[in-house]
Amino acid sequence: MALDNETFGQVKDTVTRFVRERLIPAEDTVEQTNDVPEDIIQDMRELGLFGLSIPEEYGGLGLSMLQECEIIHELCKASLSFRSVIGTTVGIGSQGLVMTGTKEQKEQYLPRLATGEISSSFCLTEPDAGSDAASLRTTAIKDGDHYVLNGTKRYITNALRAGMLTVMARTDPNKKGASGVSAFLVDPSIEGVHISKADEKMGQRGTKTSDVIFENARVPASALLGGEEGQGFYTAMKVLDRGRLHLSSVATGISERIIEEALNYAAERKQFGSPIGEFQLVQAMLADSQAELYAGTSMTRDAATKFDAGDEISMLAACCKMFTTEAAGRIADRAVQIHGGAGYMSEYKVERFYRDVRLLRLYEGTTQIQQLVIGKNMLKSVQG
Ligand SMILES: Cc1cc2nc3c(=O)[nH]c(=O)nc-3n(C[C@H](O)[C@H](O)[C@H](O)COP(=O)(O)OP(=O)(O)OC[C@H]3O[C@@H](n4cnc5c(N)ncnc54)[C@H](O)[C@@H]3O)c2cc1C
């Protein structure tokens, strides 16, 4: 699945222009109102951004992973809150369906997801099941031709905006680990599904996360993803492998923007009679950031190319996610340093970006979880 080079080039140019002309000028509004304006979300629909990763036969753009990474990198040169609006539909919310859904399930949801008529969320995390997601407790118990869902999901991005939830729940309570977990496609408007008000967060204002509570929510048996019980956790892990490449591009896109902010400031701000960028200690901070950006974009491109070729990329995706998101933290920190006292002031954007990128090292697997994935894969290669 990939768009031809010429059409892809046009899509990319359009996104670059959209970022410059529409998104960057609206960043302060998003920060002040803690919301992304509806007219911008409508523009995103019209540009096809909700359908980046959905196959063309279902109305999406059908980008390859490499192409998706390039578009996400471009998009994330603006505040990350804009990307979050489409993020779950392009990534973790829809990809379980794209990878393992039945024909009927795909026909039911993918065309509407592709146009942005509805968006989707991914419901894995629970109050007592974060990094150890396989210990999740939400249940989906078969009752005739329905399943009855009970449990609480936590920090679910875009649940308040979603028209479809991909929910991981235990269909076999006797099986404690991953093999008892199945995935369901749930319409959040049905009786028994409650979505809490949006959480207050450190950064990424305008993004929405909430608890999703299931109280005897009855879903038809046809909502079981792929029609097969016991596959939900494995599907979630495949979705997260792919999602880690997407998130790496989020990290490199915003890193490029932060470096641009720091470089412009360094070229303009004068101390001791010279622009501070002429001082070698400031240049060292800029250089370290630039090298990390280059390394992060190169490794993400390499892993995405391998993903498109059908290679197993779990370890590489974890390497990319760990490196690019940790690097984004260092790059944002240096940008604040280069701005001096101004870097601490809300008037300058680096203060906001510093808070925004902190999340990248936490969700879709913390840095420690990426280290465990990398370490386990390394050992497997010698132990067999
Ligand atoms: C803004 C936001 C949006 C989110 N969106 C979603 C979403 O859409 N859908 C969804 O399902 N989830 C979502 N999450 C949840 C996110 O994926 C989890 O918060 C994350 O996986 C970590 O789980 P936890 O918060 O329970 O931390 P914990 O698992 O409690 O971890 C706490 C600390 O312990 C460390 N730790 C845990 N286990 C180990 C170990 N074995 N070895 C070493 N260190 C370890 C962790 O690295 C971390 O430093 C979101 C979270 C946030 C903050």
GROMACS .gro file of C-alpha atoms and ligand atoms in nm:
model
  437
    1MET     CA    1   0.000   0.000   0.000
    2ALA     CA    2   0.152   0.333  -0.107
    3LEU     CA    3   0.058   0.647  -0.297
    4ASP     CA    4   0.245   0.711  -0.624
    5ASN     CA    5   0.534   0.953  -0.586
    6GLU     CA    6   0.379   1.243  -0.773
    7THR     CA    7   0.049   1.240  -0.582
    8PHE     CA    8   0.236   1.189  -0.257
    9GLY     CA    9   0.453   1.493  -0.333
   10GLN     CA   10   0.138   1.701  -0.379
   11VAL     CA   11  -0.011   1.576  -0.051
   12LYS     CA   12   0.311   1.658   0.132
   13ASP     CA   13   0.331   2.010  -0.017
   14THR     CA   14  -0.030   2.071   0.082
   15VAL     CA   15   0.038   1.963   0.440
   16THR     CA   16   0.350   2.184   0.457
   17ARG     CA   17   0.143   2.483   0.342
   18PHE     CA   18  -0.143   2.394   0.581
   19VAL     CA   19   0.101   2.385   0.874
   20ARG     CA   20   0.251   2.722   0.782
   21GLU     CA   21  -0.066   2.907   0.687
   22ARG     CA   22  -0.335   2.755   0.914
   23LEU     CA   23  -0.190   2.562   1.205
   24ILE     CA   24   0.104   2.768   1.331
   25PRO     CA   25  -0.107   3.090   1.336
   26ALA     CA   26  -0.374   2.905   1.542
   27GLU     CA   27  -0.132   2.767   1.805
   28ASP     CA   28  -0.197   3.042   2.060
   29THR     CA   29  -0.575   3.001   2.028
   30VAL     CA   30  -0.543   2.628   2.100
   31GLU     CA   31  -0.325   2.699   2.402
   32GLN     CA   32  -0.564   2.964   2.538
   33THR     CA   33  -0.892   2.780   2.472
   34ASN     CA   34  -0.762   2.427   2.541
   35ASP     CA   35  -0.937   2.316   2.224
   36VAL     CA   36  -0.870   2.275   1.853
   37PRO     CA   37  -1.112   2.499   1.657
   38GLU     CA   38  -1.381   2.308   1.467
   39ASP     CA   39  -1.302   2.486   1.138
   40ILE     CA   40  -0.946   2.351   1.154
   41ILE     CA   41  -1.076   1.998   1.220
   42GLN     CA   42  -1.303   2.041   0.917
   43ASP     CA   43  -1.003   2.148   0.706
   44MET     CA   44  -0.822   1.834   0.824
   45ARG     CA   45  -1.115   1.624   0.707
   46GLU     CA   46  -1.115   1.794   0.368
   47LEU     CA   47  -0.741   1.738   0.327
   48GLY     CA   48  -0.794   1.366   0.388
   49LEU     CA   49  -0.575   1.365   0.700
   50PHE     CA   50  -0.803   1.127   0.893
   51GLY     CA   51  -0.761   0.869   0.616
   52LEU     CA   52  -0.382   0.873   0.576
   53SER     CA   53  -0.336   0.508   0.675
   54ILE     CA   54  -0.671   0.368   0.556
   55PRO     CA   55  -0.655   0.167   0.232
   56GLU     CA   56  -0.774   0.345  -0.083
   57GLU     CA   57  -1.050   0.085  -0.139
   58TYR     CA   58  -1.214   0.218   0.179
   59GLY     CA   59  -1.172   0.582   0.084
   60GLY     CA   60  -0.839   0.659   0.255
   61LEU     CA   61  -0.511   0.777   0.105
   62GLY     CA   62  -0.349   0.438   0.159
   63LEU     CA   63  -0.004   0.573   0.245
   64SER     CA   64   0.287   0.340   0.308
   65MET     CA   65   0.443   0.360   0.656
   66LEU     CA   66   0.732   0.561   0.518
   67GLN     CA   67   0.493   0.809   0.358
   68GLU     CA   68   0.284   0.830   0.676
   69CYS     CA   69   0.600   0.907   0.874
   70GLU     CA   70   0.690   1.189   0.634
   71ILE     CA   71   0.344   1.347   0.657
   72ILE     CA   72   0.334   1.317   1.036
   73HIS     CA   73   0.680   1.475   1.059
   74GLU     CA   74   0.553   1.771   0.852
   75LEU     CA   75   0.231   1.803   1.052
   76CYS     CA   76   0.421   1.800   1.382
   77LYS     CA   77   0.613   2.112   1.295
   78ALA     CA   78   0.301   2.273   1.444
   79SER     CA   79   0.175   2.225   1.800
   80LEU     CA   80   0.125   1.853   1.871
   81SER     CA   81  -0.239   1.912   1.967
   82PHE     CA   82  -0.332   1.929   1.598
   83ARG     CA   83  -0.180   1.587   1.526
   84SER     CA   84  -0.360   1.442   1.824
   85VAL     CA   85  -0.698   1.514   1.662
   86ILE     CA   86  -0.620   1.269   1.380
   87GLY     CA   87  -0.361   1.061   1.565
   88THR     CA   88  -0.579   0.786   1.705
   89THR     CA   89  -0.779   0.747   1.383
   90VAL     CA   90  -0.465   0.729   1.168
   91GLY     CA   91  -0.284   0.510   1.419
   92ILE     CA   92  -0.375   0.299   1.717
   93GLY     CA   93  -0.754   0.343   1.700
   94SER     CA   94  -0.804   0.213   1.346
   95GLN     CA   95  -0.507  -0.008   1.266
   96GLY     CA   96  -0.633  -0.313   1.454
   97LEU     CA   97  -0.935  -0.299   1.225
   98VAL     CA   98  -0.720  -0.248   0.912
   99MET     CA   99  -0.490  -0.538   1.011
  100THR     CA  100  -0.734  -0.798   1.138
  101GLY     CA  101  -1.095  -0.682   1.081
  102THR     CA  102  -1.346  -0.887   0.883
  103LYS     CA  103  -1.472  -0.750   0.550
  104GLU     CA  104  -1.804  -0.649   0.714
  105GLN     CA  105  -1.629  -0.471   1.001
  106LYS     CA  106  -1.405  -0.282   0.760
  107GLU     CA  107  -1.703  -0.181   0.548
  108GLN     CA  108  -1.894  -0.069   0.856
  109TYR     CA  109  -1.627   0.171   0.987
  110LEU     CA  110  -1.334   0.241   0.755
  111PRO     CA  111  -1.508   0.464   0.497
  112ARG     CA  112  -1.643   0.692   0.772
  113LEU     CA  113  -1.309   0.694   0.954
  114ALA     CA  114  -1.128   0.782   0.630
  115THR     CA  115  -1.337   1.095   0.574
  116GLY     CA  116  -1.322   1.196   0.941
  117GLU     CA  117  -1.702   1.169   0.971
  118ILE     CA  118  -1.620   0.967   1.282
  119SER     CA  119  -1.290   0.919   1.464
  120SER     CA  120  -1.163   0.630   1.672
  121SER     CA  121  -0.986   0.564   2.001
  122PHE     CA  122  -0.776   0.280   2.137
  123CYS     CA  123  -0.882   0.155   2.482
  124LEU     CA  124  -0.611  -0.056   2.641
  125THR     CA  125  -0.487   0.118   2.958
  126GLU     CA  126  -0.677   0.077   3.288
  127PRO     CA  127  -0.629   0.220   3.637
  128ASP     CA  128  -0.431  -0.090   3.742
  129ALA     CA  129  -0.297  -0.199   3.403
  130GLY     CA  130  -0.054   0.042   3.233
  131SER     CA  131   0.285  -0.092   3.131
  132ASP     CA  132   0.161  -0.437   3.227
  133ALA     CA  133  -0.128  -0.415   2.981
  134ALA     CA  134  -0.174  -0.793   2.966
  135SER     CA  135  -0.306  -0.779   3.323
  136LEU     CA  136  -0.613  -0.579   3.215
  137ARG     CA  137  -0.936  -0.656   3.400
  138THR     CA  138  -1.216  -0.521   3.179
  139THR     CA  139  -1.437  -0.818   3.092
  140ALA     CA  140  -1.647  -0.906   2.788
  141ILE     CA  141  -1.865  -1.201   2.877
  142LYS     CA  142  -2.060  -1.385   2.608
  143ASP     CA  143  -2.436  -1.375   2.660
  144GLY     CA  144  -2.626  -1.533   2.368
  145ASP     CA  145  -2.539  -1.338   2.055
  146HIS     CA  146  -2.394  -1.047   2.256
  147TYR     CA  147  -2.094  -0.971   2.477
  148VAL     CA  148  -2.143  -0.772   2.798
  149LEU     CA  149  -1.858  -0.532   2.880
  150ASN     CA  150  -1.765  -0.415   3.231
  151GLY     CA  151  -1.459  -0.220   3.343
  152THR     CA  152  -1.276   0.113   3.331
  153LYS     CA  153  -1.026   0.236   3.071
  154ARG     CA  154  -0.796   0.527   3.160
  155TYR     CA  155  -0.636   0.822   2.972
  156ILE     CA  156  -0.811   0.735   2.646
  157THR     CA  157  -0.713   0.989   2.382
  158ASN     CA  158  -1.002   1.132   2.178
  159ALA     CA  159  -1.267   0.917   2.351
  160LEU     CA  160  -1.476   1.234   2.377
  161ARG     CA  161  -1.455   1.279   1.999
  162ALA     CA  162  -1.481   0.911   1.899
  163GLY     CA  163  -1.748   0.731   1.698
  164MET     CA  164  -1.569   0.397   1.733
  165LEU     CA  165  -1.365   0.252   2.019
  166THR     CA  166  -1.123  -0.038   1.981
  167VAL     CA  167  -1.155  -0.197   2.326
  168MET     CA  168  -0.933  -0.470   2.469
  169ALA     CA  169  -1.128  -0.685   2.718
  170ARG     CA  170  -1.095  -1.026   2.879
  171THR     CA  171  -1.331  -1.280   2.722
  172ASP     CA  172  -1.184  -1.564   2.925
  173PRO     CA  173  -1.147  -1.455   3.291
  174ASN     CA  174  -0.985  -1.792   3.368
  175LYS     CA  175  -0.691  -1.705   3.145
  176LYS     CA  176  -0.498  -1.438   3.336
  177GLY     CA  177  -0.246  -1.321   3.075
  178ALA     CA  178  -0.250  -1.205   2.714
  179SER     CA  179  -0.426  -1.508   2.568
  180GLY     CA  180  -0.756  -1.432   2.750
  181VAL     CA  181  -0.787  -1.088   2.588
  182SER     CA  182  -1.003  -1.007   2.284
  183ALA     CA  183  -1.061  -0.681   2.095
  184PHE     CA  184  -1.401  -0.524   2.022
  185LEU     CA  185  -1.521  -0.243   1.799
  186VAL     CA  186  -1.761  -0.047   2.018
  187ASP     CA  187  -1.997   0.236   1.932
  188PRO     CA  188  -1.956   0.476   2.230
  189SER     CA  189  -2.315   0.597   2.202
  190ILE     CA  190  -2.464   0.264   2.317
  191GLU     CA  191  -2.617   0.224   2.661
  192GLY     CA  192  -2.367   0.138   2.934
  193VAL     CA  193  -2.070   0.334   2.789
  194HIS     CA  194  -1.979   0.647   2.987
  195ILE     CA  195  -1.705   0.888   2.886
  196SER     CA  196  -1.576   1.115   3.161
  197LYS     CA  197  -1.486   1.480   3.120
  198ALA     CA  198  -1.142   1.556   2.977
  199ASP     CA  199  -0.840   1.517   3.210
  200GLU     CA  200  -0.633   1.823   3.308
  201LYS     CA  201  -0.277   1.770   3.179
  202MET     CA  202   0.077   1.912   3.191
  203GLY     CA  203   0.083   2.002   2.822
  204GLN     CA  204  -0.057   1.938   2.476
  205ARG     CA  205  -0.350   2.162   2.557
  206GLY     CA  206  -0.637   2.101   2.320
  207THR     CA  207  -0.585   1.723   2.329
  208LYS     CA  208  -0.855   1.524   2.507
  209THR     CA  209  -0.807   1.217   2.724
  210SER     CA  210  -1.071   1.065   2.950
  211ASP     CA  211  -1.183   0.760   3.139
  212VAL     CA  212  -1.415   0.528   2.948
  213ILE     CA  213  -1.639   0.326   3.178
  214PHE     CA  214  -1.833   0.018   3.070
  215GLU     CA  215  -2.132  -0.080   3.284
  216ASN     CA  216  -2.310  -0.381   3.140
  217ALA     CA  217  -2.257  -0.244   2.789
  218ARG     CA  218  -2.401  -0.498   2.544
  219VAL     CA  219  -2.231  -0.524   2.207
  220PRO     CA  220  -2.332  -0.766   1.932
  221ALA     CA  221  -2.106  -1.068   1.877
  222SER     CA  222  -2.025  -0.918   1.535
  223ALA     CA  223  -1.826  -0.647   1.721
  224LEU     CA  224  -1.554  -0.901   1.810
  225LEU     CA  225  -1.255  -0.781   1.605
  226GLY     CA  226  -1.164  -1.035   1.336
  227GLY     CA  227  -1.438  -1.265   1.471
  228GLU     CA  228  -1.185  -1.450   1.685
  229GLU     CA  229  -1.150  -1.454   2.065
  230GLY     CA  230  -0.810  -1.445   2.236
  231GLN     CA  231  -0.636  -1.233   1.968
  232GLY     CA  232  -0.692  -0.887   2.119
  233PHE     CA  233  -0.365  -0.844   2.305
  234TYR     CA  234  -0.155  -0.968   2.014
  235THR     CA  235  -0.337  -0.731   1.779
  236ALA     CA  236  -0.278  -0.444   2.025
  237MET     CA  237   0.095  -0.519   2.031
  238LYS     CA  238   0.115  -0.522   1.649
  239VAL     CA  239  -0.074  -0.193   1.641
  240LEU     CA  240   0.167  -0.044   1.897
  241ASP     CA  241   0.476  -0.157   1.700
  242ARG     CA  242   0.348   0.034   1.402
  243GLY     CA  243   0.232   0.322   1.625
  244ARG     CA  244   0.585   0.362   1.760
  245LEU     CA  245   0.710   0.458   1.414
  246HIS     CA  246   0.426   0.709   1.384
  247LEU     CA  247   0.519   0.853   1.725
  248SER     CA  248   0.886   0.869   1.630
  249SER     CA  249   0.784   1.099   1.344
  250VAL     CA  250   0.581   1.306   1.588
  251ALA     CA  251   0.901   1.345   1.792
  252THR     CA  252   1.123   1.432   1.494
  253GLY     CA  253   0.870   1.678   1.348
  254ILE     CA  254   0.834   1.879   1.668
  255SER     CA  255   1.212   1.854   1.728
  256GLU     CA  256   1.274   2.020   1.392
  257ARG     CA  257   1.035   2.301   1.484
  258ILE     CA  258   1.196   2.349   1.827
  259ILE     CA  259   1.542   2.368   1.672
  260GLU     CA  260   1.413   2.630   1.428
  261GLU     CA  261   1.279   2.838   1.719
  262ALA     CA  262   1.611   2.807   1.905
  263LEU     CA  263   1.818   2.887   1.597
  264ASN     CA  264   1.616   3.199   1.513
  265TYR     CA  265   1.644   3.320   1.871
  266ALA     CA  266   2.018   3.252   1.876
  267ALA     CA  267   2.063   3.451   1.557
  268GLU     CA  268   1.867   3.752   1.689
  269ARG     CA  269   1.940   3.779   2.062
  270LYS     CA  270   2.252   3.983   2.135
  271GLN     CA  271   2.471   3.971   2.445
  272PHE     CA  272   2.829   4.095   2.490
  273GLY     CA  273   2.781   4.279   2.160
  274SER     CA  274   2.717   3.968   1.947
  275PRO     CA  275   2.430   3.738   1.855
  276ILE     CA  276   2.442   3.457   2.112
  277GLY     CA  277   2.453   3.206   1.826
  278GLU     CA  278   2.811   3.317   1.762
  279PHE     CA  279   2.920   3.185   2.100
  280GLN     CA  280   3.055   2.834   2.059
  281LEU     CA  281   2.885   2.703   2.373
  282VAL     CA  282   2.547   2.799   2.220
  283GLN     CA  283   2.653   2.646   1.888
  284ALA     CA  284   2.733   2.323   2.071
  285MET     CA  285   2.374   2.303   2.198
  286LEU     CA  286   2.239   2.369   1.849
  287ALA     CA  287   2.478   2.115   1.696
  288ASP     CA  288   2.388   1.840   1.943
  289SER     CA  289   2.019   1.898   1.867
  290GLN     CA  290   2.072   1.898   1.491
  291ALA     CA  291   2.272   1.572   1.503
  292GLU     CA  292   2.004   1.405   1.716
  293LEU     CA  293   1.734   1.518   1.476
  294TYR     CA  294   1.929   1.376   1.182
  295ALA     CA  295   1.986   1.046   1.362
  296GLY     CA  296   1.619   1.022   1.465
  297THR     CA  297   1.477   1.095   1.120
  298SER     CA  298   1.725   0.857   0.955
  299MET     CA  299   1.649   0.564   1.186
  300THR     CA  300   1.274   0.619   1.161
  301ARG     CA  301   1.295   0.625   0.781
  302ASP     CA  302   1.501   0.305   0.785
  303ALA     CA  303   1.261   0.118   1.015
  304ALA     CA  304   0.954   0.241   0.821
  305THR     CA  305   1.111   0.118   0.494
  306LYS     CA  306   1.171  -0.221   0.654
  307PHE     CA  307   0.811  -0.228   0.786
  308ASP     CA  308   0.684  -0.161   0.432
  309ALA     CA  309   0.900  -0.447   0.304
  310GLY     CA  310   0.724  -0.682   0.550
  311ASP     CA  311   1.018  -0.722   0.791
  312GLU     CA  312   0.968  -0.784   1.164
  313ILE     CA  313   1.039  -0.442   1.320
  314SER     CA  314   0.944  -0.470   1.690
  315MET     CA  315   1.296  -0.405   1.812
  316LEU     CA  316   1.366  -0.131   1.557
  317ALA     CA  317   1.037   0.045   1.635
  318ALA     CA  318   1.124   0.040   2.006
  319CYS     CA  319   1.474   0.179   1.926
  320CYS     CA  320   1.317   0.459   1.720
  321LYS     CA  321   1.053   0.545   1.981
  322MET     CA  322   1.304   0.545   2.265
  323PHE     CA  323   1.569   0.748   2.081
  324THR     CA  324   1.351   1.009   1.910
  325THR     CA  325   1.131   1.084   2.213
  326GLU     CA  326   1.424   1.103   2.456
  327ALA     CA  327   1.605   1.323   2.201
  328ALA     CA  328   1.297   1.549   2.172
  329GLY     CA  329   1.317   1.600   2.550
  330ARG     CA  330   1.684   1.697   2.529
  331ILE     CA  331   1.625   1.920   2.226
  332ALA     CA  332   1.339   2.103   2.401
  333ASP     CA  333   1.551   2.144   2.713
  334ARG     CA  334   1.840   2.295   2.514
  335ALA     CA  335   1.596   2.527   2.333
  336VAL     CA  336   1.478   2.662   2.669
  337GLN     CA  337   1.842   2.707   2.772
  338ILE     CA  338   1.925   2.894   2.452
  339HIS     CA  339   1.632   3.129   2.519
  340GLY     CA  340   1.761   3.204   2.870
  341GLY     CA  341   1.493   3.360   3.094
  342ALA     CA  342   1.269   3.407   2.791
  343GLY     CA  343   1.260   3.028   2.759
  344TYR     CA  344   1.068   3.012   3.086
  345MET     CA  345   0.807   3.261   2.969
  346SER     CA  346   0.481   3.150   2.809
  347GLU     CA  347   0.515   3.425   2.551
  348TYR     CA  348   0.785   3.215   2.379
  349LYS     CA  349   0.677   2.885   2.230
  350VAL     CA  350   0.963   2.672   2.360
  351GLU     CA  351   0.815   2.674   2.712
  352ARG     CA  352   0.500   2.512   2.572
  353PHE     CA  353   0.688   2.267   2.350
  354TYR     CA  354   0.904   2.163   2.647
  355ARG     CA  355   0.587   2.056   2.831
  356ASP     CA  356   0.427   1.907   2.521
  357VAL     CA  357   0.711   1.669   2.434
  358ARG     CA  358   0.730   1.529   2.788
  359LEU     CA  359   0.435   1.306   2.707
  360LEU     CA  360   0.613   1.133   2.419
  361ARG     CA  361   0.836   0.935   2.657
  362LEU     CA  362   0.535   0.809   2.852
  363TYR     CA  363   0.258   0.686   2.627
  364GLU     CA  364   0.245   0.397   2.382
  365GLY     CA  365   0.507   0.232   2.602
  366THR     CA  366   0.736   0.426   2.835
  367THR     CA  367   1.109   0.448   2.762
  368GLN     CA  368   1.166   0.168   3.012
  369ILE     CA  369   0.922  -0.056   2.824
  370GLN     CA  370   1.105   0.020   2.497
  371GLN     CA  371   1.430  -0.079   2.669
  372LEU     CA  372   1.273  -0.408   2.777
  373VAL     CA  373   1.150  -0.478   2.422
  374ILE     CA  374   1.495  -0.405   2.279
  375GLY     CA  375   1.675  -0.609   2.546
  376LYS     CA  376   1.443  -0.909   2.509
  377ASN     CA  377   1.481  -0.910   2.131
  378MET     CA  378   1.860  -0.888   2.162
  379LEU     CA  379   1.868  -1.186   2.398
  380LYS     CA  380   1.629  -1.382   2.177
  381SER     CA  381   1.871  -1.343   1.888
  382VAL     CA  382   2.144  -1.528   2.081
  383GLN     CA  383   1.933  -1.766   2.288
  384GLY     CA  384   1.690  -1.856   2.008
  385LIG     C1  385  -0.188   1.193   2.766
  385LIG     C2  386  -0.197   1.044   2.761
  385LIG     C3  387  -0.267   0.984   2.658
  385LIG     C4  388  -0.283   0.845   2.658
  385LIG     N1  389  -0.359   0.787   2.559
  385LIG     C5  390  -0.388   0.653   2.569
  385LIG     C6  391  -0.481   0.592   2.478
  385LIG     O1  392  -0.533   0.656   2.387
  385LIG     N2  393  -0.510   0.461   2.495
  385LIG     C7  394  -0.453   0.385   2.593
  385LIG     O2  395  -0.485   0.267   2.602
  385LIG     N3  396  -0.364   0.440   2.680
  385LIG     C8  397  -0.331   0.572   2.670
  385LIG     N4  398  -0.243   0.629   2.759
  385LIG     C9  399  -0.184   0.546   2.864
  385LIG    C10  400  -0.033   0.524   2.848
  385LIG     O3  401  -0.006   0.439   2.740
  385LIG    C11  402   0.018   0.472   2.984
  385LIG     O4  403   0.010   0.581   3.074
  385LIG    C12  404   0.160   0.419   2.974
  385LIG     O5  405   0.163   0.299   2.901
  385LIG    C13  406   0.222   0.393   3.112
  385LIG     O6  407   0.136   0.324   3.196
  385LIG     P1  408   0.110   0.382   3.345
  385LIG     O7  409   0.072   0.525   3.330
  385LIG     O8  410   0.013   0.293   3.412
  385LIG     O9  411   0.249   0.376   3.416
  385LIG     P2  412   0.309   0.251   3.497
  385LIG    O10  413   0.299   0.128   3.414
  385LIG    O11  414   0.250   0.250   3.633
  385LIG    O12  415   0.462   0.292   3.506
  385LIG    C14  416   0.515   0.379   3.605
  385LIG    C15  417   0.668   0.378   3.593
  385LIG    O13  418   0.718   0.245   3.616
  385LIG    C16  419   0.796   0.204   3.507
  385LIG     N5  420   0.781   0.059   3.487
  385LIG    C17  421   0.665  -0.012   3.482
  385LIG     N6  422   0.692  -0.142   3.461
  385LIG    C18  423   0.826  -0.153   3.450
  385LIG    C19  424   0.917  -0.261   3.427
  385LIG     N7  425   0.873  -0.387   3.407
  385LIG     N8  426   1.049  -0.235   3.423
  385LIG    C20  427   1.095  -0.108   3.441
  385LIG     N9  428   1.016  -0.002   3.463
  385LIG    C21  429   0.883  -0.023   3.465
  385LIG    C22  430   0.744   0.284   3.387
  385LIG    O14  431   0.839   0.293   3.283
  385LIG    C23  432   0.716   0.418   3.454
  385LIG    O15  433   0.837   0.490   3.464
  385LIG    C24  434  -0.222   0.766   2.759
  385LIG    C25  435  -0.147   0.829   2.861
  385LIG    C26  436  -0.136   0.966   2.863
  385LIG    C27  437  -0.058   1.029   2.976
   0.00000   0.00000   0.00000
